[in-house]
Protein backbone atom coordinates (compact mmCIF):
# COMPACT_ATOMS: atom_id res chain seq x y z
CA UNK A 1 0.00 0.00 0.00
CA UNK A 2 1.76 3.13 -1.24
CA UNK A 3 1.17 6.85 -0.86
CA UNK A 4 2.80 10.22 -0.55
CA UNK A 5 2.91 11.88 2.91
CA UNK A 6 -0.46 13.23 4.03
CA UNK A 7 -2.55 10.65 2.16
CA UNK A 8 -3.47 8.62 5.24
CA UNK A 9 -1.13 5.60 5.35
CA UNK A 10 -1.10 5.56 9.15
CA UNK A 11 -4.88 5.99 9.38
CA UNK A 12 -5.33 3.12 6.91
CA UNK A 13 -2.91 0.96 8.89
CA UNK A 14 -4.73 1.57 12.18
CA UNK A 15 -8.28 1.18 10.84
CA UNK A 16 -7.47 -2.08 9.04
CA UNK A 17 -5.54 -3.41 12.03
CA UNK A 18 -8.42 -2.69 14.41
CA UNK A 19 -10.94 -4.23 12.03
CA UNK A 20 -8.92 -7.42 11.58
CA UNK A 21 -8.48 -7.83 15.33
CA UNK A 22 -12.18 -7.21 15.95
CA UNK A 23 -13.22 -9.96 13.52
CA UNK A 24 -10.98 -12.42 15.34
CA UNK A 25 -7.87 -12.48 13.18
CA UNK A 26 -4.47 -12.88 14.80
CA UNK A 27 -2.57 -9.74 13.82
CA UNK A 28 0.87 -8.19 14.10
CA UNK A 29 1.88 -4.59 13.55
CA UNK A 30 5.52 -3.70 12.88
CA UNK A 31 6.15 0.03 13.15
CA UNK A 32 9.58 1.05 11.97
CA UNK A 33 8.79 4.76 11.98
CA UNK A 34 5.97 5.35 14.48
CA UNK A 35 6.67 5.18 18.21
CA UNK A 36 4.57 2.99 20.50
CA UNK A 37 2.78 5.92 22.10
CA UNK A 38 1.81 7.29 18.68
CA UNK A 39 0.32 4.03 17.46
CA UNK A 40 -1.53 3.31 20.71
CA UNK A 41 -2.92 6.85 20.66
CA UNK A 42 -4.16 6.35 17.09
CA UNK A 43 -5.81 3.04 18.04
CA UNK A 44 -7.52 4.65 21.04
CA UNK A 45 -8.79 7.54 18.91
CA UNK A 46 -9.99 5.14 16.22
CA UNK A 47 -11.94 3.06 18.73
CA UNK A 48 -13.37 5.99 20.65
CA UNK A 49 -14.03 8.23 17.60
CA UNK A 50 -12.23 11.11 19.34
CA UNK A 51 -9.92 13.46 17.46
CA UNK A 52 -6.24 12.84 18.04
CA UNK A 53 -5.58 16.47 18.97
CA UNK A 54 -8.37 16.47 21.56
CA UNK A 55 -7.12 13.25 23.12
CA UNK A 56 -3.49 14.40 23.34
CA UNK A 57 -4.56 17.68 25.00
CA UNK A 58 -6.64 15.63 27.46
CA UNK A 59 -9.57 17.95 26.75
CA UNK A 60 -12.27 15.33 27.18
CA UNK A 61 -15.83 15.32 28.45
CA UNK A 62 -16.91 12.68 30.93
CA UNK A 63 -18.50 10.62 28.17
CA UNK A 64 -15.38 10.87 26.03
CA UNK A 65 -13.16 9.85 28.93
CA UNK A 66 -15.31 6.76 29.38
CA UNK A 67 -14.91 5.92 25.67
CA UNK A 68 -11.13 6.26 26.04
CA UNK A 69 -11.17 3.96 29.06
CA UNK A 70 -13.06 1.30 27.09
CA UNK A 71 -10.65 1.72 24.16
CA UNK A 72 -7.68 1.08 26.46
CA UNK A 73 -9.41 -1.96 27.89
CA UNK A 74 -10.01 -3.19 24.34
CA UNK A 75 -6.25 -3.06 23.64
CA UNK A 76 -5.45 -4.96 26.84
CA UNK A 77 -8.14 -7.56 26.21
CA UNK A 78 -6.78 -8.36 22.74
CA UNK A 79 -3.24 -9.14 23.80
CA UNK A 80 -3.79 -12.73 22.66
CA UNK A 81 -4.33 -11.78 19.01
CA UNK A 82 -2.59 -8.41 18.67
CA UNK A 83 1.20 -8.11 18.63
CA UNK A 84 3.04 -4.82 18.17
CA UNK A 85 6.74 -4.24 17.51
CA UNK A 86 8.56 -0.91 17.32
CA UNK A 87 12.12 -1.90 16.42
CA UNK A 88 13.56 0.94 14.28
CA UNK A 89 15.64 0.11 11.21
CA UNK A 90 15.00 -3.62 11.62
CA UNK A 91 17.02 -6.13 9.61
CA UNK A 92 14.90 -8.32 7.35
CA UNK A 93 16.04 -11.61 8.91
CA UNK A 94 15.20 -10.29 12.38
CA UNK A 95 11.78 -9.24 11.13
CA UNK A 96 11.13 -12.68 9.62
CA UNK A 97 12.28 -14.36 12.86
CA UNK A 98 9.87 -12.24 14.89
CA UNK A 99 7.02 -13.03 12.53
CA UNK A 100 7.75 -16.75 12.81
CA UNK A 101 7.85 -16.52 16.61
CA UNK A 102 4.46 -14.77 16.73
CA UNK A 103 3.07 -17.38 14.34
CA UNK A 104 4.27 -20.26 16.53
CA UNK A 105 3.21 -18.72 19.86
CA UNK A 106 -0.07 -16.97 19.04
CA UNK A 107 -0.90 -17.83 15.49
CA UNK A 108 -0.72 -15.18 12.78
CA UNK A 109 -3.20 -14.38 10.02
CA UNK A 110 -2.06 -10.95 8.90
CA UNK A 111 0.85 -8.59 9.58
CA UNK A 112 1.11 -4.88 8.83
CA UNK A 113 4.59 -3.47 8.19
CA UNK A 114 5.13 0.30 8.21
CA UNK A 115 7.13 0.78 6.16
CA UNK A 116 9.19 -1.03 3.52
CA UNK A 117 11.90 1.58 3.03
CA UNK A 118 12.95 1.33 6.69
CA UNK A 119 13.75 -2.40 6.51
CA UNK A 120 17.47 -3.15 6.08
CA UNK A 121 19.79 -5.96 5.13
CA UNK A 122 22.67 -6.78 7.47
CA UNK A 123 25.89 -4.86 6.89
CA UNK A 124 27.50 -7.90 5.29
CA UNK A 125 24.55 -8.57 3.00
CA UNK A 126 24.19 -4.96 1.88
CA UNK A 127 27.87 -4.37 1.11
CA UNK A 128 28.36 -3.37 -2.51
CA UNK A 129 24.66 -3.56 -3.38
CA UNK A 130 22.50 -0.72 -4.63
CA UNK A 131 19.42 0.15 -2.60
CA UNK A 132 17.31 -1.19 -5.45
CA UNK A 133 19.03 -4.57 -5.17
CA UNK A 134 18.62 -4.53 -1.40
CA UNK A 135 14.89 -3.84 -1.68
CA UNK A 136 14.65 -6.76 -4.10
CA UNK A 137 16.12 -9.13 -1.49
CA UNK A 138 13.83 -7.72 1.19
CA UNK A 139 10.61 -8.06 -0.82
CA UNK A 140 11.63 -11.54 -1.95
CA UNK A 141 12.19 -12.62 1.68
CA UNK A 142 8.81 -11.20 2.69
CA UNK A 143 7.03 -13.02 -0.14
CA UNK A 144 8.76 -16.30 0.70
CA UNK A 145 7.67 -16.02 4.33
CA UNK A 146 4.09 -15.14 3.36
CA UNK A 147 3.82 -18.17 1.07
CA UNK A 148 5.51 -20.63 3.42
CA UNK A 149 3.52 -19.59 6.50
CA UNK A 150 0.24 -18.65 4.78
CA UNK A 151 0.29 -15.17 6.33
CA UNK A 152 -1.03 -12.06 4.59
CA UNK A 153 1.50 -9.22 4.65
CA UNK A 154 0.34 -5.64 4.19
CA UNK A 155 3.47 -3.58 3.56
CA UNK A 156 3.25 0.20 3.46
CA UNK A 157 5.73 2.12 1.35
CA UNK A 158 6.58 5.59 0.13
CA UNK A 159 6.18 7.04 -3.34
CA UNK A 160 8.74 9.17 -5.13
CA UNK A 161 8.27 12.91 -5.53
CA UNK A 162 7.47 12.35 -9.22
CA UNK A 163 3.84 11.91 -8.10
CA UNK A 164 3.69 15.62 -7.32
CA UNK A 165 4.66 16.62 -10.87
CA UNK A 166 1.62 15.23 -12.66
CA UNK A 167 -1.35 17.47 -13.33
CA UNK A 168 -3.86 15.30 -11.47
CA UNK A 169 -1.33 14.04 -8.85
CA UNK A 170 -2.62 10.47 -9.11
CA UNK A 171 0.06 7.86 -8.34
CA UNK A 172 0.92 4.92 -10.56
CA UNK A 173 3.37 2.02 -10.50
CA UNK A 174 6.22 4.09 -11.94
CA UNK A 175 6.07 6.32 -8.84
CA UNK A 176 6.99 3.47 -6.50
CA UNK A 177 10.48 3.70 -5.12
CA UNK A 178 12.42 0.65 -6.29
CA UNK A 179 9.23 -0.12 -8.24
CA UNK A 180 10.46 -3.10 -10.24
CA UNK A 181 11.10 -5.26 -7.19
CA UNK A 182 7.87 -4.28 -5.48
CA UNK A 183 5.81 -5.00 -8.61
CA UNK A 184 7.44 -8.39 -9.06
CA UNK A 185 6.86 -9.63 -5.51
CA UNK A 186 3.58 -7.98 -4.51
CA UNK A 187 0.32 -9.78 -5.25
CA UNK A 188 -1.46 -6.43 -5.24
CA UNK A 189 -0.20 -2.84 -5.25
CA UNK A 190 -2.73 -0.32 -3.92
CA UNK A 191 -2.42 3.45 -3.77
CA UNK A 192 -3.96 5.88 -1.29
CA UNK A 193 -4.93 9.21 -2.78
CA UNK A 194 -6.83 12.20 -1.36
CA UNK A 195 -7.72 14.63 -4.11
CA UNK A 196 -8.77 17.27 -1.57
CA UNK A 197 -5.17 17.43 -0.36
CA UNK A 198 -4.17 19.00 -3.69
CA UNK A 199 -7.28 20.55 -5.22
CA UNK A 200 -10.01 22.98 -4.19
CA UNK A 201 -13.57 21.68 -3.89
CA UNK A 202 -16.66 23.02 -5.57
CA UNK A 203 -19.87 23.94 -3.73
CA UNK A 204 -20.81 20.26 -3.61
CA UNK A 205 -17.52 19.24 -2.02
CA UNK A 206 -16.14 17.61 -5.16
CA UNK A 207 -12.42 18.19 -5.83
CA UNK A 208 -11.73 20.13 -9.00
CA UNK A 209 -8.98 18.33 -10.84
CA UNK A 210 -6.58 20.06 -13.16
CA UNK A 211 -6.40 18.82 -16.74
PDB file of C-alpha atoms in Angstrom:
ATOM      1  CA  UNK A   1       0.000   0.000   0.000  1.00  0.00           C
ATOM      2  CA  UNK A   2       1.758   3.129  -1.236  1.00  0.00           C
ATOM      3  CA  UNK A   3       1.172   6.849  -0.862  1.00  0.00           C
ATOM      4  CA  UNK A   4       2.800  10.220  -0.553  1.00  0.00           C
ATOM      5  CA  UNK A   5       2.905  11.876   2.909  1.00  0.00           C
ATOM      6  CA  UNK A   6      -0.458  13.229   4.030  1.00  0.00           C
ATOM      7  CA  UNK A   7      -2.545  10.646   2.162  1.00  0.00           C
ATOM      8  CA  UNK A   8      -3.468   8.617   5.241  1.00  0.00           C
ATOM      9  CA  UNK A   9      -1.130   5.596   5.347  1.00  0.00           C
ATOM     10  CA  UNK A  10      -1.101   5.563   9.147  1.00  0.00           C
ATOM     11  CA  UNK A  11      -4.877   5.988   9.384  1.00  0.00           C
ATOM     12  CA  UNK A  12      -5.329   3.122   6.913  1.00  0.00           C
ATOM     13  CA  UNK A  13      -2.909   0.961   8.888  1.00  0.00           C
ATOM     14  CA  UNK A  14      -4.735   1.570  12.176  1.00  0.00           C
ATOM     15  CA  UNK A  15      -8.278   1.178  10.845  1.00  0.00           C
ATOM     16  CA  UNK A  16      -7.471  -2.079   9.035  1.00  0.00           C
ATOM     17  CA  UNK A  17      -5.541  -3.410  12.028  1.00  0.00           C
ATOM     18  CA  UNK A  18      -8.422  -2.691  14.412  1.00  0.00           C
ATOM     19  CA  UNK A  19     -10.943  -4.230  12.030  1.00  0.00           C
ATOM     20  CA  UNK A  20      -8.921  -7.422  11.578  1.00  0.00           C
ATOM     21  CA  UNK A  21      -8.478  -7.827  15.333  1.00  0.00           C
ATOM     22  CA  UNK A  22     -12.176  -7.211  15.951  1.00  0.00           C
ATOM     23  CA  UNK A  23     -13.223  -9.961  13.521  1.00  0.00           C
ATOM     24  CA  UNK A  24     -10.980 -12.415  15.337  1.00  0.00           C
ATOM     25  CA  UNK A  25      -7.869 -12.479  13.180  1.00  0.00           C
ATOM     26  CA  UNK A  26      -4.473 -12.884  14.802  1.00  0.00           C
ATOM     27  CA  UNK A  27      -2.571  -9.736  13.821  1.00  0.00           C
ATOM     28  CA  UNK A  28       0.867  -8.190  14.102  1.00  0.00           C
ATOM     29  CA  UNK A  29       1.883  -4.589  13.547  1.00  0.00           C
ATOM     30  CA  UNK A  30       5.521  -3.698  12.883  1.00  0.00           C
ATOM     31  CA  UNK A  31       6.152   0.026  13.151  1.00  0.00           C
ATOM     32  CA  UNK A  32       9.579   1.046  11.967  1.00  0.00           C
ATOM     33  CA  UNK A  33       8.789   4.761  11.982  1.00  0.00           C
ATOM     34  CA  UNK A  34       5.968   5.346  14.477  1.00  0.00           C
ATOM     35  CA  UNK A  35       6.666   5.183  18.207  1.00  0.00           C
ATOM     36  CA  UNK A  36       4.570   2.990  20.498  1.00  0.00           C
ATOM     37  CA  UNK A  37       2.779   5.923  22.097  1.00  0.00           C
ATOM     38  CA  UNK A  38       1.815   7.294  18.680  1.00  0.00           C
ATOM     39  CA  UNK A  39       0.315   4.027  17.462  1.00  0.00           C
ATOM     40  CA  UNK A  40      -1.532   3.311  20.706  1.00  0.00           C
ATOM     41  CA  UNK A  41      -2.921   6.851  20.661  1.00  0.00           C
ATOM     42  CA  UNK A  42      -4.165   6.347  17.095  1.00  0.00           C
ATOM     43  CA  UNK A  43      -5.809   3.043  18.039  1.00  0.00           C
ATOM     44  CA  UNK A  44      -7.525   4.650  21.039  1.00  0.00           C
ATOM     45  CA  UNK A  45      -8.786   7.540  18.911  1.00  0.00           C
ATOM     46  CA  UNK A  46      -9.992   5.139  16.217  1.00  0.00           C
ATOM     47  CA  UNK A  47     -11.937   3.056  18.729  1.00  0.00           C
ATOM     48  CA  UNK A  48     -13.373   5.992  20.649  1.00  0.00           C
ATOM     49  CA  UNK A  49     -14.033   8.234  17.605  1.00  0.00           C
ATOM     50  CA  UNK A  50     -12.228  11.109  19.337  1.00  0.00           C
ATOM     51  CA  UNK A  51      -9.921  13.465  17.455  1.00  0.00           C
ATOM     52  CA  UNK A  52      -6.238  12.845  18.040  1.00  0.00           C
ATOM     53  CA  UNK A  53      -5.584  16.473  18.970  1.00  0.00           C
ATOM     54  CA  UNK A  54      -8.366  16.474  21.562  1.00  0.00           C
ATOM     55  CA  UNK A  55      -7.122  13.254  23.119  1.00  0.00           C
ATOM     56  CA  UNK A  56      -3.487  14.397  23.335  1.00  0.00           C
ATOM     57  CA  UNK A  57      -4.561  17.676  24.996  1.00  0.00           C
ATOM     58  CA  UNK A  58      -6.640  15.632  27.462  1.00  0.00           C
ATOM     59  CA  UNK A  59      -9.566  17.947  26.746  1.00  0.00           C
ATOM     60  CA  UNK A  60     -12.268  15.335  27.177  1.00  0.00           C
ATOM     61  CA  UNK A  61     -15.827  15.320  28.452  1.00  0.00           C
ATOM     62  CA  UNK A  62     -16.908  12.680  30.930  1.00  0.00           C
ATOM     63  CA  UNK A  63     -18.501  10.621  28.166  1.00  0.00           C
ATOM     64  CA  UNK A  64     -15.385  10.866  26.029  1.00  0.00           C
ATOM     65  CA  UNK A  65     -13.156   9.853  28.930  1.00  0.00           C
ATOM     66  CA  UNK A  66     -15.309   6.764  29.377  1.00  0.00           C
ATOM     67  CA  UNK A  67     -14.906   5.922  25.670  1.00  0.00           C
ATOM     68  CA  UNK A  68     -11.131   6.265  26.042  1.00  0.00           C
ATOM     69  CA  UNK A  69     -11.174   3.955  29.056  1.00  0.00           C
ATOM     70  CA  UNK A  70     -13.060   1.296  27.086  1.00  0.00           C
ATOM     71  CA  UNK A  71     -10.646   1.716  24.157  1.00  0.00           C
ATOM     72  CA  UNK A  72      -7.676   1.084  26.456  1.00  0.00           C
ATOM     73  CA  UNK A  73      -9.409  -1.962  27.894  1.00  0.00           C
ATOM     74  CA  UNK A  74     -10.006  -3.192  24.337  1.00  0.00           C
ATOM     75  CA  UNK A  75      -6.253  -3.061  23.640  1.00  0.00           C
ATOM     76  CA  UNK A  76      -5.451  -4.963  26.843  1.00  0.00           C
ATOM     77  CA  UNK A  77      -8.143  -7.559  26.206  1.00  0.00           C
ATOM     78  CA  UNK A  78      -6.782  -8.362  22.736  1.00  0.00           C
ATOM     79  CA  UNK A  79      -3.235  -9.136  23.803  1.00  0.00           C
ATOM     80  CA  UNK A  80      -3.790 -12.727  22.664  1.00  0.00           C
ATOM     81  CA  UNK A  81      -4.332 -11.784  19.008  1.00  0.00           C
ATOM     82  CA  UNK A  82      -2.594  -8.414  18.667  1.00  0.00           C
ATOM     83  CA  UNK A  83       1.202  -8.112  18.631  1.00  0.00           C
ATOM     84  CA  UNK A  84       3.041  -4.818  18.167  1.00  0.00           C
ATOM     85  CA  UNK A  85       6.740  -4.237  17.513  1.00  0.00           C
ATOM     86  CA  UNK A  86       8.556  -0.911  17.323  1.00  0.00           C
ATOM     87  CA  UNK A  87      12.124  -1.898  16.420  1.00  0.00           C
ATOM     88  CA  UNK A  88      13.558   0.942  14.276  1.00  0.00           C
ATOM     89  CA  UNK A  89      15.638   0.108  11.212  1.00  0.00           C
ATOM     90  CA  UNK A  90      14.996  -3.615  11.623  1.00  0.00           C
ATOM     91  CA  UNK A  91      17.024  -6.128   9.606  1.00  0.00           C
ATOM     92  CA  UNK A  92      14.900  -8.321   7.347  1.00  0.00           C
ATOM     93  CA  UNK A  93      16.038 -11.611   8.908  1.00  0.00           C
ATOM     94  CA  UNK A  94      15.204 -10.292  12.380  1.00  0.00           C
ATOM     95  CA  UNK A  95      11.784  -9.238  11.130  1.00  0.00           C
ATOM     96  CA  UNK A  96      11.134 -12.675   9.622  1.00  0.00           C
ATOM     97  CA  UNK A  97      12.277 -14.355  12.857  1.00  0.00           C
ATOM     98  CA  UNK A  98       9.874 -12.244  14.889  1.00  0.00           C
ATOM     99  CA  UNK A  99       7.023 -13.031  12.526  1.00  0.00           C
ATOM    100  CA  UNK A 100       7.748 -16.752  12.813  1.00  0.00           C
ATOM    101  CA  UNK A 101       7.847 -16.517  16.611  1.00  0.00           C
ATOM    102  CA  UNK A 102       4.461 -14.770  16.726  1.00  0.00           C
ATOM    103  CA  UNK A 103       3.074 -17.385  14.339  1.00  0.00           C
ATOM    104  CA  UNK A 104       4.275 -20.264  16.530  1.00  0.00           C
ATOM    105  CA  UNK A 105       3.213 -18.717  19.856  1.00  0.00           C
ATOM    106  CA  UNK A 106      -0.070 -16.970  19.045  1.00  0.00           C
ATOM    107  CA  UNK A 107      -0.898 -17.832  15.486  1.00  0.00           C
ATOM    108  CA  UNK A 108      -0.723 -15.181  12.781  1.00  0.00           C
ATOM    109  CA  UNK A 109      -3.197 -14.379  10.019  1.00  0.00           C
ATOM    110  CA  UNK A 110      -2.057 -10.951   8.903  1.00  0.00           C
ATOM    111  CA  UNK A 111       0.845  -8.590   9.581  1.00  0.00           C
ATOM    112  CA  UNK A 112       1.111  -4.883   8.826  1.00  0.00           C
ATOM    113  CA  UNK A 113       4.591  -3.471   8.188  1.00  0.00           C
ATOM    114  CA  UNK A 114       5.129   0.298   8.214  1.00  0.00           C
ATOM    115  CA  UNK A 115       7.135   0.780   6.162  1.00  0.00           C
ATOM    116  CA  UNK A 116       9.190  -1.029   3.515  1.00  0.00           C
ATOM    117  CA  UNK A 117      11.902   1.585   3.029  1.00  0.00           C
ATOM    118  CA  UNK A 118      12.949   1.330   6.691  1.00  0.00           C
ATOM    119  CA  UNK A 119      13.753  -2.398   6.511  1.00  0.00           C
ATOM    120  CA  UNK A 120      17.471  -3.148   6.082  1.00  0.00           C
ATOM    121  CA  UNK A 121      19.788  -5.960   5.133  1.00  0.00           C
ATOM    122  CA  UNK A 122      22.667  -6.775   7.471  1.00  0.00           C
ATOM    123  CA  UNK A 123      25.892  -4.856   6.893  1.00  0.00           C
ATOM    124  CA  UNK A 124      27.503  -7.900   5.292  1.00  0.00           C
ATOM    125  CA  UNK A 125      24.546  -8.575   3.004  1.00  0.00           C
ATOM    126  CA  UNK A 126      24.187  -4.956   1.880  1.00  0.00           C
ATOM    127  CA  UNK A 127      27.873  -4.375   1.111  1.00  0.00           C
ATOM    128  CA  UNK A 128      28.359  -3.372  -2.505  1.00  0.00           C
ATOM    129  CA  UNK A 129      24.659  -3.559  -3.381  1.00  0.00           C
ATOM    130  CA  UNK A 130      22.496  -0.720  -4.627  1.00  0.00           C
ATOM    131  CA  UNK A 131      19.421   0.154  -2.601  1.00  0.00           C
ATOM    132  CA  UNK A 132      17.306  -1.190  -5.447  1.00  0.00           C
ATOM    133  CA  UNK A 133      19.025  -4.575  -5.174  1.00  0.00           C
ATOM    134  CA  UNK A 134      18.617  -4.535  -1.400  1.00  0.00           C
ATOM    135  CA  UNK A 135      14.889  -3.840  -1.680  1.00  0.00           C
ATOM    136  CA  UNK A 136      14.655  -6.762  -4.096  1.00  0.00           C
ATOM    137  CA  UNK A 137      16.120  -9.131  -1.494  1.00  0.00           C
ATOM    138  CA  UNK A 138      13.830  -7.721   1.192  1.00  0.00           C
ATOM    139  CA  UNK A 139      10.615  -8.060  -0.824  1.00  0.00           C
ATOM    140  CA  UNK A 140      11.634 -11.545  -1.951  1.00  0.00           C
ATOM    141  CA  UNK A 141      12.187 -12.618   1.677  1.00  0.00           C
ATOM    142  CA  UNK A 142       8.808 -11.202   2.688  1.00  0.00           C
ATOM    143  CA  UNK A 143       7.034 -13.015  -0.135  1.00  0.00           C
ATOM    144  CA  UNK A 144       8.760 -16.299   0.701  1.00  0.00           C
ATOM    145  CA  UNK A 145       7.668 -16.017   4.333  1.00  0.00           C
ATOM    146  CA  UNK A 146       4.087 -15.136   3.357  1.00  0.00           C
ATOM    147  CA  UNK A 147       3.819 -18.172   1.072  1.00  0.00           C
ATOM    148  CA  UNK A 148       5.511 -20.629   3.423  1.00  0.00           C
ATOM    149  CA  UNK A 149       3.521 -19.588   6.500  1.00  0.00           C
ATOM    150  CA  UNK A 150       0.241 -18.646   4.781  1.00  0.00           C
ATOM    151  CA  UNK A 151       0.286 -15.170   6.331  1.00  0.00           C
ATOM    152  CA  UNK A 152      -1.029 -12.062   4.593  1.00  0.00           C
ATOM    153  CA  UNK A 153       1.499  -9.221   4.654  1.00  0.00           C
ATOM    154  CA  UNK A 154       0.344  -5.638   4.186  1.00  0.00           C
ATOM    155  CA  UNK A 155       3.467  -3.577   3.560  1.00  0.00           C
ATOM    156  CA  UNK A 156       3.245   0.204   3.455  1.00  0.00           C
ATOM    157  CA  UNK A 157       5.733   2.116   1.346  1.00  0.00           C
ATOM    158  CA  UNK A 158       6.577   5.585   0.134  1.00  0.00           C
ATOM    159  CA  UNK A 159       6.181   7.035  -3.342  1.00  0.00           C
ATOM    160  CA  UNK A 160       8.744   9.166  -5.127  1.00  0.00           C
ATOM    161  CA  UNK A 161       8.265  12.912  -5.534  1.00  0.00           C
ATOM    162  CA  UNK A 162       7.465  12.352  -9.219  1.00  0.00           C
ATOM    163  CA  UNK A 163       3.840  11.909  -8.102  1.00  0.00           C
ATOM    164  CA  UNK A 164       3.691  15.623  -7.325  1.00  0.00           C
ATOM    165  CA  UNK A 165       4.663  16.616 -10.869  1.00  0.00           C
ATOM    166  CA  UNK A 166       1.619  15.228 -12.655  1.00  0.00           C
ATOM    167  CA  UNK A 167      -1.355  17.473 -13.328  1.00  0.00           C
ATOM    168  CA  UNK A 168      -3.862  15.303 -11.470  1.00  0.00           C
ATOM    169  CA  UNK A 169      -1.330  14.037  -8.853  1.00  0.00           C
ATOM    170  CA  UNK A 170      -2.622  10.473  -9.111  1.00  0.00           C
ATOM    171  CA  UNK A 171       0.060   7.859  -8.343  1.00  0.00           C
ATOM    172  CA  UNK A 172       0.920   4.920 -10.561  1.00  0.00           C
ATOM    173  CA  UNK A 173       3.370   2.023 -10.502  1.00  0.00           C
ATOM    174  CA  UNK A 174       6.219   4.086 -11.937  1.00  0.00           C
ATOM    175  CA  UNK A 175       6.066   6.317  -8.844  1.00  0.00           C
ATOM    176  CA  UNK A 176       6.987   3.469  -6.502  1.00  0.00           C
ATOM    177  CA  UNK A 177      10.484   3.696  -5.120  1.00  0.00           C
ATOM    178  CA  UNK A 178      12.417   0.651  -6.291  1.00  0.00           C
ATOM    179  CA  UNK A 179       9.233  -0.116  -8.236  1.00  0.00           C
ATOM    180  CA  UNK A 180      10.462  -3.096 -10.238  1.00  0.00           C
ATOM    181  CA  UNK A 181      11.097  -5.258  -7.193  1.00  0.00           C
ATOM    182  CA  UNK A 182       7.866  -4.279  -5.478  1.00  0.00           C
ATOM    183  CA  UNK A 183       5.808  -4.996  -8.606  1.00  0.00           C
ATOM    184  CA  UNK A 184       7.435  -8.386  -9.058  1.00  0.00           C
ATOM    185  CA  UNK A 185       6.863  -9.626  -5.510  1.00  0.00           C
ATOM    186  CA  UNK A 186       3.582  -7.979  -4.507  1.00  0.00           C
ATOM    187  CA  UNK A 187       0.319  -9.777  -5.247  1.00  0.00           C
ATOM    188  CA  UNK A 188      -1.461  -6.427  -5.235  1.00  0.00           C
ATOM    189  CA  UNK A 189      -0.204  -2.841  -5.252  1.00  0.00           C
ATOM    190  CA  UNK A 190      -2.727  -0.324  -3.923  1.00  0.00           C
ATOM    191  CA  UNK A 191      -2.423   3.453  -3.765  1.00  0.00           C
ATOM    192  CA  UNK A 192      -3.959   5.875  -1.289  1.00  0.00           C
ATOM    193  CA  UNK A 193      -4.933   9.214  -2.783  1.00  0.00           C
ATOM    194  CA  UNK A 194      -6.827  12.196  -1.359  1.00  0.00           C
ATOM    195  CA  UNK A 195      -7.716  14.634  -4.113  1.00  0.00           C
ATOM    196  CA  UNK A 196      -8.773  17.269  -1.574  1.00  0.00           C
ATOM    197  CA  UNK A 197      -5.169  17.428  -0.362  1.00  0.00           C
ATOM    198  CA  UNK A 198      -4.172  18.997  -3.686  1.00  0.00           C
ATOM    199  CA  UNK A 199      -7.283  20.552  -5.219  1.00  0.00           C
ATOM    200  CA  UNK A 200     -10.007  22.978  -4.189  1.00  0.00           C
ATOM    201  CA  UNK A 201     -13.570  21.682  -3.888  1.00  0.00           C
ATOM    202  CA  UNK A 202     -16.658  23.022  -5.575  1.00  0.00           C
ATOM    203  CA  UNK A 203     -19.872  23.941  -3.733  1.00  0.00           C
ATOM    204  CA  UNK A 204     -20.810  20.258  -3.612  1.00  0.00           C
ATOM    205  CA  UNK A 205     -17.522  19.244  -2.016  1.00  0.00           C
ATOM    206  CA  UNK A 206     -16.144  17.607  -5.157  1.00  0.00           C
ATOM    207  CA  UNK A 207     -12.416  18.185  -5.827  1.00  0.00           C
ATOM    208  CA  UNK A 208     -11.734  20.135  -9.001  1.00  0.00           C
ATOM    209  CA  UNK A 209      -8.976  18.325 -10.837  1.00  0.00           C
ATOM    210  CA  UNK A 210      -6.579  20.059 -13.163  1.00  0.00           C
ATOM    211  CA  UNK A 211      -6.403  18.816 -16.738  1.00  0.00           C
TER     212      UNK A 211
END
